[in-house]
Amino acid sequence: DTAVSQTPKYLVTQMGNDKSIKCEQNLGHDTMYWYKQDSKKFLKIMFSYNNKELIINETVPNRFSPKSPDKAHLNLHINSLELGDSAVYFCASSQDSGENQPQHFGDGTRLSIL
Amino acid sequence: GQNIDQPTEMTATEGAIVQINCTYQTSGFNGLFWYQQHAGEAPTFLSYNVLDGLEEKGRFSSFLSRSKGYSYLLLKELQMKDSASYLCAALDSNYQLIWGAGTKLIIKP
């Protein structure tokens, strides 16, 4: 009965590779997010989708491309991985983007670039 | 610019009370959230305040002063399991969450 699930939990890969992280929520929420949390523990919003439509696209390299096949899924594809991409990536969802609804987070994907 | 300030780290004793402060500067304001994040885990929702005053939820309470751009999270009867980071996040006029860096709370026996 996991609410927000993301896979894989750990990802170790070489610089220059392309990788994807998947996220699914079964809460019936309309909005999904991708965050990056670096070693200093700042949660930085990367993208937000509402009903499959992109609504937030912060300044991230265009090597990062989100894809939302339906409102329950938001995947993150990363091309040409760099050392600075090492971080924990969290997927989250909320009922609606325009209201004060709390966000529910997945367990995170720990990405390590060698 | 938009900014959230909270202490980096705090230490408290089991059974005691601790107050974690947060000040915010945002373009518009639609409320403030507190989240708890245990090491290696996901943030989990604790509280939401949009009106001035204190909201109590068991051992945890959250306070907001909109005029001062200030909030605090109050934890009573501290338990070892309360050792975690506490993240303050303000909702701006576009309903975008602006996150603080979190306060790492260390509980000692």
PDB file of C-alpha atoms in Angstrom:
ATOM      1  CA  ASP A   1       0.000   0.000   0.000  1.00  0.00           C
ATOM      2  CA  THR A   2       2.949   2.285  -0.728  1.00  0.00           C
ATOM      3  CA  ALA A   3       1.737   5.800  -1.485  1.00  0.00           C
ATOM      4  CA  VAL A   4       4.650   7.225  -3.501  1.00  0.00           C
ATOM      5  CA  SER A   5       7.137   4.691  -4.783  1.00  0.00           C
ATOM      6  CA  GLN A   6      10.270   5.393  -6.733  1.00  0.00           C
ATOM      7  CA  THR A   7      12.811   3.044  -8.221  1.00  0.00           C
ATOM      8  CA  PRO A   8      15.602   2.331  -7.949  1.00  0.00           C
ATOM      9  CA  LYS A   9      16.457   3.172  -4.352  1.00  0.00           C
ATOM     10  CA  TYR A  10      20.174   3.181  -5.103  1.00  0.00           C
ATOM     11  CA  LEU A  11      21.844   3.989  -8.402  1.00  0.00           C
ATOM     12  CA  VAL A  12      25.592   3.837  -8.868  1.00  0.00           C
ATOM     13  CA  THR A  13      26.876   4.574 -12.338  1.00  0.00           C
ATOM     14  CA  GLN A  14      29.720   6.022 -14.361  1.00  0.00           C
ATOM     15  CA  MET A  15      30.066   9.578 -15.493  1.00  0.00           C
ATOM     16  CA  GLY A  16      28.642  10.086 -18.974  1.00  0.00           C
ATOM     17  CA  ASN A  17      25.983   7.402 -18.700  1.00  0.00           C
ATOM     18  CA  ASP A  18      22.237   7.938 -19.168  1.00  0.00           C
ATOM     19  CA  LYS A  19      19.861   6.768 -16.450  1.00  0.00           C
ATOM     20  CA  SER A  20      16.186   6.938 -15.516  1.00  0.00           C
ATOM     21  CA  ILE A  21      14.368   7.058 -12.205  1.00  0.00           C
ATOM     22  CA  LYS A  22      10.727   6.038 -12.061  1.00  0.00           C
ATOM     23  CA  CYS A  23       8.024   7.350  -9.745  1.00  0.00           C
ATOM     24  CA  GLU A  24       4.462   6.246  -9.218  1.00  0.00           C
ATOM     25  CA  GLN A  25       1.805   7.426  -6.772  1.00  0.00           C
ATOM     26  CA  ASN A  26      -1.402   5.621  -5.881  1.00  0.00           C
ATOM     27  CA  LEU A  27      -2.963   8.475  -3.902  1.00  0.00           C
ATOM     28  CA  GLY A  28      -5.029   9.823  -6.783  1.00  0.00           C
ATOM     29  CA  HIS A  29      -3.119  13.117  -6.575  1.00  0.00           C
ATOM     30  CA  ASP A  30      -3.063  15.548  -9.472  1.00  0.00           C
ATOM     31  CA  THR A  31       0.409  17.003  -8.932  1.00  0.00           C
ATOM     32  CA  MET A  32       3.818  15.360  -8.859  1.00  0.00           C
ATOM     33  CA  TYR A  33       7.289  16.762  -8.201  1.00  0.00           C
ATOM     34  CA  TRP A  34      10.951  15.957  -8.517  1.00  0.00           C
ATOM     35  CA  TYR A  35      13.382  17.307  -5.935  1.00  0.00           C
ATOM     36  CA  LYS A  36      17.148  17.115  -5.599  1.00  0.00           C
ATOM     37  CA  GLN A  37      18.636  16.982  -2.095  1.00  0.00           C
ATOM     38  CA  ASP A  38      22.368  17.482  -2.011  1.00  0.00           C
ATOM     39  CA  SER A  39      24.872  16.844   0.761  1.00  0.00           C
ATOM     40  CA  LYS A  40      23.919  20.124   2.438  1.00  0.00           C
ATOM     41  CA  LYS A  41      20.357  18.798   2.726  1.00  0.00           C
ATOM     42  CA  PHE A  42      18.707  21.586   0.747  1.00  0.00           C
ATOM     43  CA  LEU A  43      15.597  20.323  -1.021  1.00  0.00           C
ATOM     44  CA  LYS A  44      15.583  21.935  -4.445  1.00  0.00           C
ATOM     45  CA  ILE A  45      12.513  21.702  -6.643  1.00  0.00           C
ATOM     46  CA  MET A  46      13.369  20.590 -10.158  1.00  0.00           C
ATOM     47  CA  PHE A  47      10.055  19.949 -11.866  1.00  0.00           C
ATOM     48  CA  SER A  48       6.362  19.864 -11.115  1.00  0.00           C
ATOM     49  CA  TYR A  49       3.587  18.350 -13.201  1.00  0.00           C
ATOM     50  CA  ASN A  50      -0.136  18.834 -12.759  1.00  0.00           C
ATOM     51  CA  ASN A  51      -2.293  16.314 -14.599  1.00  0.00           C
ATOM     52  CA  LYS A  52       0.588  15.478 -16.946  1.00  0.00           C
ATOM     53  CA  GLU A  53       1.252  19.150 -17.713  1.00  0.00           C
ATOM     54  CA  LEU A  54       4.551  20.778 -16.753  1.00  0.00           C
ATOM     55  CA  ILE A  55       3.946  23.671 -14.342  1.00  0.00           C
ATOM     56  CA  ILE A  56       7.321  24.220 -12.695  1.00  0.00           C
ATOM     57  CA  ASN A  57      10.611  23.900 -14.497  1.00  0.00           C
ATOM     58  CA  GLU A  58      13.372  25.335 -12.394  1.00  0.00           C
ATOM     59  CA  THR A  59      16.778  26.119 -13.759  1.00  0.00           C
ATOM     60  CA  VAL A  60      18.176  22.657 -14.208  1.00  0.00           C
ATOM     61  CA  PRO A  61      20.443  21.455 -17.013  1.00  0.00           C
ATOM     62  CA  ASN A  62      18.542  20.222 -20.041  1.00  0.00           C
ATOM     63  CA  ARG A  63      20.235  16.878 -19.475  1.00  0.00           C
ATOM     64  CA  PHE A  64      17.350  16.314 -17.061  1.00  0.00           C
ATOM     65  CA  SER A  65      14.081  15.492 -18.781  1.00  0.00           C
ATOM     66  CA  PRO A  66      10.878  14.591 -16.931  1.00  0.00           C
ATOM     67  CA  LYS A  67       8.193  12.497 -18.535  1.00  0.00           C
ATOM     68  CA  SER A  68       4.653  12.044 -17.273  1.00  0.00           C
ATOM     69  CA  PRO A  69       2.770   9.340 -19.191  1.00  0.00           C
ATOM     70  CA  ASP A  70      -0.243   9.784 -16.902  1.00  0.00           C
ATOM     71  CA  LYS A  71      -0.981  11.695 -13.732  1.00  0.00           C
ATOM     72  CA  ALA A  72       0.084   8.776 -11.526  1.00  0.00           C
ATOM     73  CA  HIS A  73       3.596   8.595 -12.984  1.00  0.00           C
ATOM     74  CA  LEU A  74       6.455  11.043 -13.281  1.00  0.00           C
ATOM     75  CA  ASN A  75       9.764   9.663 -14.469  1.00  0.00           C
ATOM     76  CA  LEU A  76      13.088  11.459 -14.589  1.00  0.00           C
ATOM     77  CA  HIS A  77      15.637  10.771 -17.297  1.00  0.00           C
ATOM     78  CA  ILE A  78      19.171  12.075 -16.966  1.00  0.00           C
ATOM     79  CA  ASN A  79      21.594  12.185 -19.883  1.00  0.00           C
ATOM     80  CA  SER A  80      25.381  12.388 -19.742  1.00  0.00           C
ATOM     81  CA  LEU A  81      25.614  12.103 -15.968  1.00  0.00           C
ATOM     82  CA  GLU A  82      28.160  14.333 -14.226  1.00  0.00           C
ATOM     83  CA  LEU A  83      29.837  14.106 -10.822  1.00  0.00           C
ATOM     84  CA  GLY A  84      27.722  17.005  -9.547  1.00  0.00           C
ATOM     85  CA  ASP A  85      24.558  15.016 -10.174  1.00  0.00           C
ATOM     86  CA  SER A  86      25.352  12.840  -7.159  1.00  0.00           C
ATOM     87  CA  ALA A  87      22.526  13.480  -4.699  1.00  0.00           C
ATOM     88  CA  VAL A  88      19.307  12.029  -3.390  1.00  0.00           C
ATOM     89  CA  TYR A  89      16.377  12.556  -5.756  1.00  0.00           C
ATOM     90  CA  PHE A  90      12.928  12.616  -4.206  1.00  0.00           C
ATOM     91  CA  CYS A  91       9.642  12.240  -5.984  1.00  0.00           C
ATOM     92  CA  ALA A  92       6.578  13.723  -4.275  1.00  0.00           C
ATOM     93  CA  SER A  93       2.896  14.230  -4.937  1.00  0.00           C
ATOM     94  CA  SER A  94       0.115  16.452  -3.645  1.00  0.00           C
ATOM     95  CA  GLN A  95      -3.604  16.668  -4.165  1.00  0.00           C
ATOM     96  CA  ASP A  96      -3.405  19.901  -6.133  1.00  0.00           C
ATOM     97  CA  SER A  97      -0.696  22.383  -7.108  1.00  0.00           C
ATOM     98  CA  GLY A  98      -2.713  25.498  -6.316  1.00  0.00           C
ATOM     99  CA  GLU A  99      -3.686  24.782  -2.776  1.00  0.00           C
ATOM    100  CA  ASN A 100      -2.107  24.225   0.580  1.00  0.00           C
ATOM    101  CA  GLN A 101      -1.966  20.470   0.335  1.00  0.00           C
ATOM    102  CA  PRO A 102       0.957  18.684   1.990  1.00  0.00           C
ATOM    103  CA  GLN A 103       3.321  16.817  -0.242  1.00  0.00           C
ATOM    104  CA  HIS A 104       3.891  13.093   0.147  1.00  0.00           C
ATOM    105  CA  PHE A 105       7.395  11.933  -0.610  1.00  0.00           C
ATOM    106  CA  GLY A 106       8.849   8.746  -1.983  1.00  0.00           C
ATOM    107  CA  ASP A 107      11.789   7.113  -0.214  1.00  0.00           C
ATOM    108  CA  GLY A 108      14.335   8.748  -2.474  1.00  0.00           C
ATOM    109  CA  THR A 109      16.851   7.511  -5.038  1.00  0.00           C
ATOM    110  CA  ARG A 110      20.467   7.787  -3.974  1.00  0.00           C
ATOM    111  CA  LEU A 111      22.447   8.533  -7.119  1.00  0.00           C
ATOM    112  CA  SER A 112      26.216   8.151  -6.970  1.00  0.00           C
ATOM    113  CA  ILE A 113      28.359   9.028  -9.956  1.00  0.00           C
ATOM    114  CA  LEU A 114      31.767   7.381 -10.155  1.00  0.00           C
TER     115      LEU A 114
ATOM    116  CA  GLY B   1      14.772  37.022  -3.276  1.00  0.00           C
ATOM    117  CA  GLN B   2      12.944  34.348  -1.371  1.00  0.00           C
ATOM    118  CA  ASN B   3      14.602  32.924   1.692  1.00  0.00           C
ATOM    119  CA  ILE B   4      14.027  30.607   4.636  1.00  0.00           C
ATOM    120  CA  ASP B   5      16.299  30.720   7.679  1.00  0.00           C
ATOM    121  CA  GLN B   6      16.467  28.105  10.402  1.00  0.00           C
ATOM    122  CA  PRO B   7      19.290  26.976  12.689  1.00  0.00           C
ATOM    123  CA  THR B   8      21.561  24.303  11.279  1.00  0.00           C
ATOM    124  CA  GLU B   9      21.675  22.123  14.355  1.00  0.00           C
ATOM    125  CA  MET B  10      20.208  21.941  17.855  1.00  0.00           C
ATOM    126  CA  THR B  11      20.755  19.612  20.789  1.00  0.00           C
ATOM    127  CA  ALA B  12      18.226  18.764  23.497  1.00  0.00           C
ATOM    128  CA  THR B  13      17.750  16.253  26.273  1.00  0.00           C
ATOM    129  CA  GLU B  14      15.277  13.382  26.306  1.00  0.00           C
ATOM    130  CA  GLY B  15      12.091  14.410  28.117  1.00  0.00           C
ATOM    131  CA  ALA B  16      12.740  18.125  27.644  1.00  0.00           C
ATOM    132  CA  ILE B  17      11.128  20.741  25.369  1.00  0.00           C
ATOM    133  CA  VAL B  18      12.765  22.271  22.295  1.00  0.00           C
ATOM    134  CA  GLN B  19      11.708  25.115  20.018  1.00  0.00           C
ATOM    135  CA  ILE B  20      12.954  25.260  16.423  1.00  0.00           C
ATOM    136  CA  ASN B  21      12.623  28.689  14.853  1.00  0.00           C
ATOM    137  CA  CYS B  22      12.115  29.589  11.220  1.00  0.00           C
ATOM    138  CA  THR B  23      11.992  33.000   9.542  1.00  0.00           C
ATOM    139  CA  TYR B  24      10.844  33.430   5.983  1.00  0.00           C
ATOM    140  CA  GLN B  25      10.858  36.031   3.232  1.00  0.00           C
ATOM    141  CA  THR B  26       8.689  35.153   0.269  1.00  0.00           C
ATOM    142  CA  SER B  27       6.842  36.806  -2.608  1.00  0.00           C
ATOM    143  CA  GLY B  28       3.392  36.539  -1.125  1.00  0.00           C
ATOM    144  CA  PHE B  29       2.501  33.949   1.462  1.00  0.00           C
ATOM    145  CA  ASN B  30       0.034  31.091   1.476  1.00  0.00           C
ATOM    146  CA  GLY B  31       1.095  29.242   4.556  1.00  0.00           C
ATOM    147  CA  LEU B  32       3.973  27.435   6.189  1.00  0.00           C
ATOM    148  CA  PHE B  33       4.731  23.749   6.492  1.00  0.00           C
ATOM    149  CA  TRP B  34       6.918  21.772   8.858  1.00  0.00           C
ATOM    150  CA  TYR B  35       8.292  18.402   7.787  1.00  0.00           C
ATOM    151  CA  GLN B  36      10.327  15.825   9.679  1.00  0.00           C
ATOM    152  CA  GLN B  37      13.102  13.936   7.928  1.00  0.00           C
ATOM    153  CA  HIS B  38      14.937  11.069   9.618  1.00  0.00           C
ATOM    154  CA  ALA B  39      18.413  10.339   8.308  1.00  0.00           C
ATOM    155  CA  GLY B  40      18.262   8.431   5.055  1.00  0.00           C
ATOM    156  CA  GLU B  41      14.493   8.708   4.822  1.00  0.00           C
ATOM    157  CA  ALA B  42      11.896  10.841   3.073  1.00  0.00           C
ATOM    158  CA  PRO B  43      10.446  14.025   4.573  1.00  0.00           C
ATOM    159  CA  THR B  44       7.065  13.492   6.241  1.00  0.00           C
ATOM    160  CA  PHE B  45       4.438  16.156   6.836  1.00  0.00           C
ATOM    161  CA  LEU B  46       4.066  17.468  10.387  1.00  0.00           C
ATOM    162  CA  SER B  47       1.999  20.660  10.288  1.00  0.00           C
ATOM    163  CA  TYR B  48       0.600  23.507   8.241  1.00  0.00           C
ATOM    164  CA  ASN B  49      -0.147  27.038   9.472  1.00  0.00           C
ATOM    165  CA  VAL B  50      -1.684  29.869   7.502  1.00  0.00           C
ATOM    166  CA  LEU B  51      -3.318  31.912  10.283  1.00  0.00           C
ATOM    167  CA  ASP B  52      -1.503  33.521  13.187  1.00  0.00           C
ATOM    168  CA  GLY B  53      -1.357  31.477  16.334  1.00  0.00           C
ATOM    169  CA  LEU B  54      -0.501  28.110  17.742  1.00  0.00           C
ATOM    170  CA  GLU B  55      -1.643  24.774  16.324  1.00  0.00           C
ATOM    171  CA  GLU B  56      -1.222  21.847  18.694  1.00  0.00           C
ATOM    172  CA  LYS B  57      -0.949  18.264  17.544  1.00  0.00           C
ATOM    173  CA  GLY B  58      -0.009  15.911  20.368  1.00  0.00           C
ATOM    174  CA  ARG B  59       3.572  16.492  21.482  1.00  0.00           C
ATOM    175  CA  PHE B  60       4.210  18.801  18.530  1.00  0.00           C
ATOM    176  CA  SER B  61       2.916  22.365  18.155  1.00  0.00           C
ATOM    177  CA  SER B  62       3.537  24.911  15.428  1.00  0.00           C
ATOM    178  CA  PHE B  63       3.247  28.670  15.714  1.00  0.00           C
ATOM    179  CA  LEU B  64       2.976  31.354  13.057  1.00  0.00           C
ATOM    180  CA  SER B  65       3.272  35.142  13.067  1.00  0.00           C
ATOM    181  CA  ARG B  66       2.603  36.471   9.567  1.00  0.00           C
ATOM    182  CA  SER B  67       3.488  40.053  10.471  1.00  0.00           C
ATOM    183  CA  LYS B  68       6.928  38.952  11.679  1.00  0.00           C
ATOM    184  CA  GLY B  69       7.542  36.345   8.989  1.00  0.00           C
ATOM    185  CA  TYR B  70       8.235  33.873  11.767  1.00  0.00           C
ATOM    186  CA  SER B  71       7.270  30.373  12.774  1.00  0.00           C
ATOM    187  CA  TYR B  72       8.415  27.853  15.310  1.00  0.00           C
ATOM    188  CA  LEU B  73       7.968  24.163  15.901  1.00  0.00           C
ATOM    189  CA  LEU B  74       7.689  23.151  19.545  1.00  0.00           C
ATOM    190  CA  LEU B  75       8.438  19.581  20.551  1.00  0.00           C
ATOM    191  CA  LYS B  76       7.524  18.479  24.068  1.00  0.00           C
ATOM    192  CA  GLU B  77       8.476  15.387  26.079  1.00  0.00           C
ATOM    193  CA  LEU B  78      11.299  14.691  23.689  1.00  0.00           C
ATOM    194  CA  GLN B  79      11.970  11.096  22.755  1.00  0.00           C
ATOM    195  CA  MET B  80      15.068   9.608  21.182  1.00  0.00           C
ATOM    196  CA  LYS B  81      13.064   8.907  18.024  1.00  0.00           C
ATOM    197  CA  ASP B  82      12.578  12.674  17.592  1.00  0.00           C
ATOM    198  CA  SER B  83      16.213  12.894  16.491  1.00  0.00           C
ATOM    199  CA  ALA B  84      15.803  14.043  12.892  1.00  0.00           C
ATOM    200  CA  SER B  85      16.003  17.059  10.644  1.00  0.00           C
ATOM    201  CA  TYR B  86      13.058  19.461  10.730  1.00  0.00           C
ATOM    202  CA  LEU B  87      12.362  21.310   7.517  1.00  0.00           C
ATOM    203  CA  CYS B  88      10.486  24.589   7.349  1.00  0.00           C
ATOM    204  CA  ALA B  89       8.860  25.438   3.998  1.00  0.00           C
ATOM    205  CA  ALA B  90       6.799  28.485   3.027  1.00  0.00           C
ATOM    206  CA  LEU B  91       4.213  28.585   0.253  1.00  0.00           C
ATOM    207  CA  ASP B  92       4.611  31.685  -1.909  1.00  0.00           C
ATOM    208  CA  SER B  93       2.014  33.559  -3.959  1.00  0.00           C
ATOM    209  CA  ASN B  94       2.350  31.026  -6.793  1.00  0.00           C
ATOM    210  CA  TYR B  95       1.791  28.158  -4.338  1.00  0.00           C
ATOM    211  CA  GLN B  96       5.399  27.133  -4.809  1.00  0.00           C
ATOM    212  CA  LEU B  97       7.133  25.716  -1.732  1.00  0.00           C
ATOM    213  CA  ILE B  98      10.298  27.498  -0.652  1.00  0.00           C
ATOM    214  CA  TRP B  99      12.323  25.125   1.528  1.00  0.00           C
ATOM    215  CA  GLY B 100      14.749  25.814   4.340  1.00  0.00           C
ATOM    216  CA  ALA B 101      17.900  23.732   4.723  1.00  0.00           C
ATOM    217  CA  GLY B 102      16.495  22.012   7.797  1.00  0.00           C
ATOM    218  CA  THR B 103      17.472  21.928  11.442  1.00  0.00           C
ATOM    219  CA  LYS B 104      19.191  18.779  12.621  1.00  0.00           C
ATOM    220  CA  LEU B 105      17.888  17.963  16.084  1.00  0.00           C
ATOM    221  CA  ILE B 106      20.058  15.749  18.262  1.00  0.00           C
ATOM    222  CA  ILE B 107      18.425  14.222  21.341  1.00  0.00           C
ATOM    223  CA  LYS B 108      20.704  13.108  24.181  1.00  0.00           C
ATOM    224  CA  PRO B 109      19.690  10.715  26.951  1.00  0.00           C
TER     225      PRO B 109
END
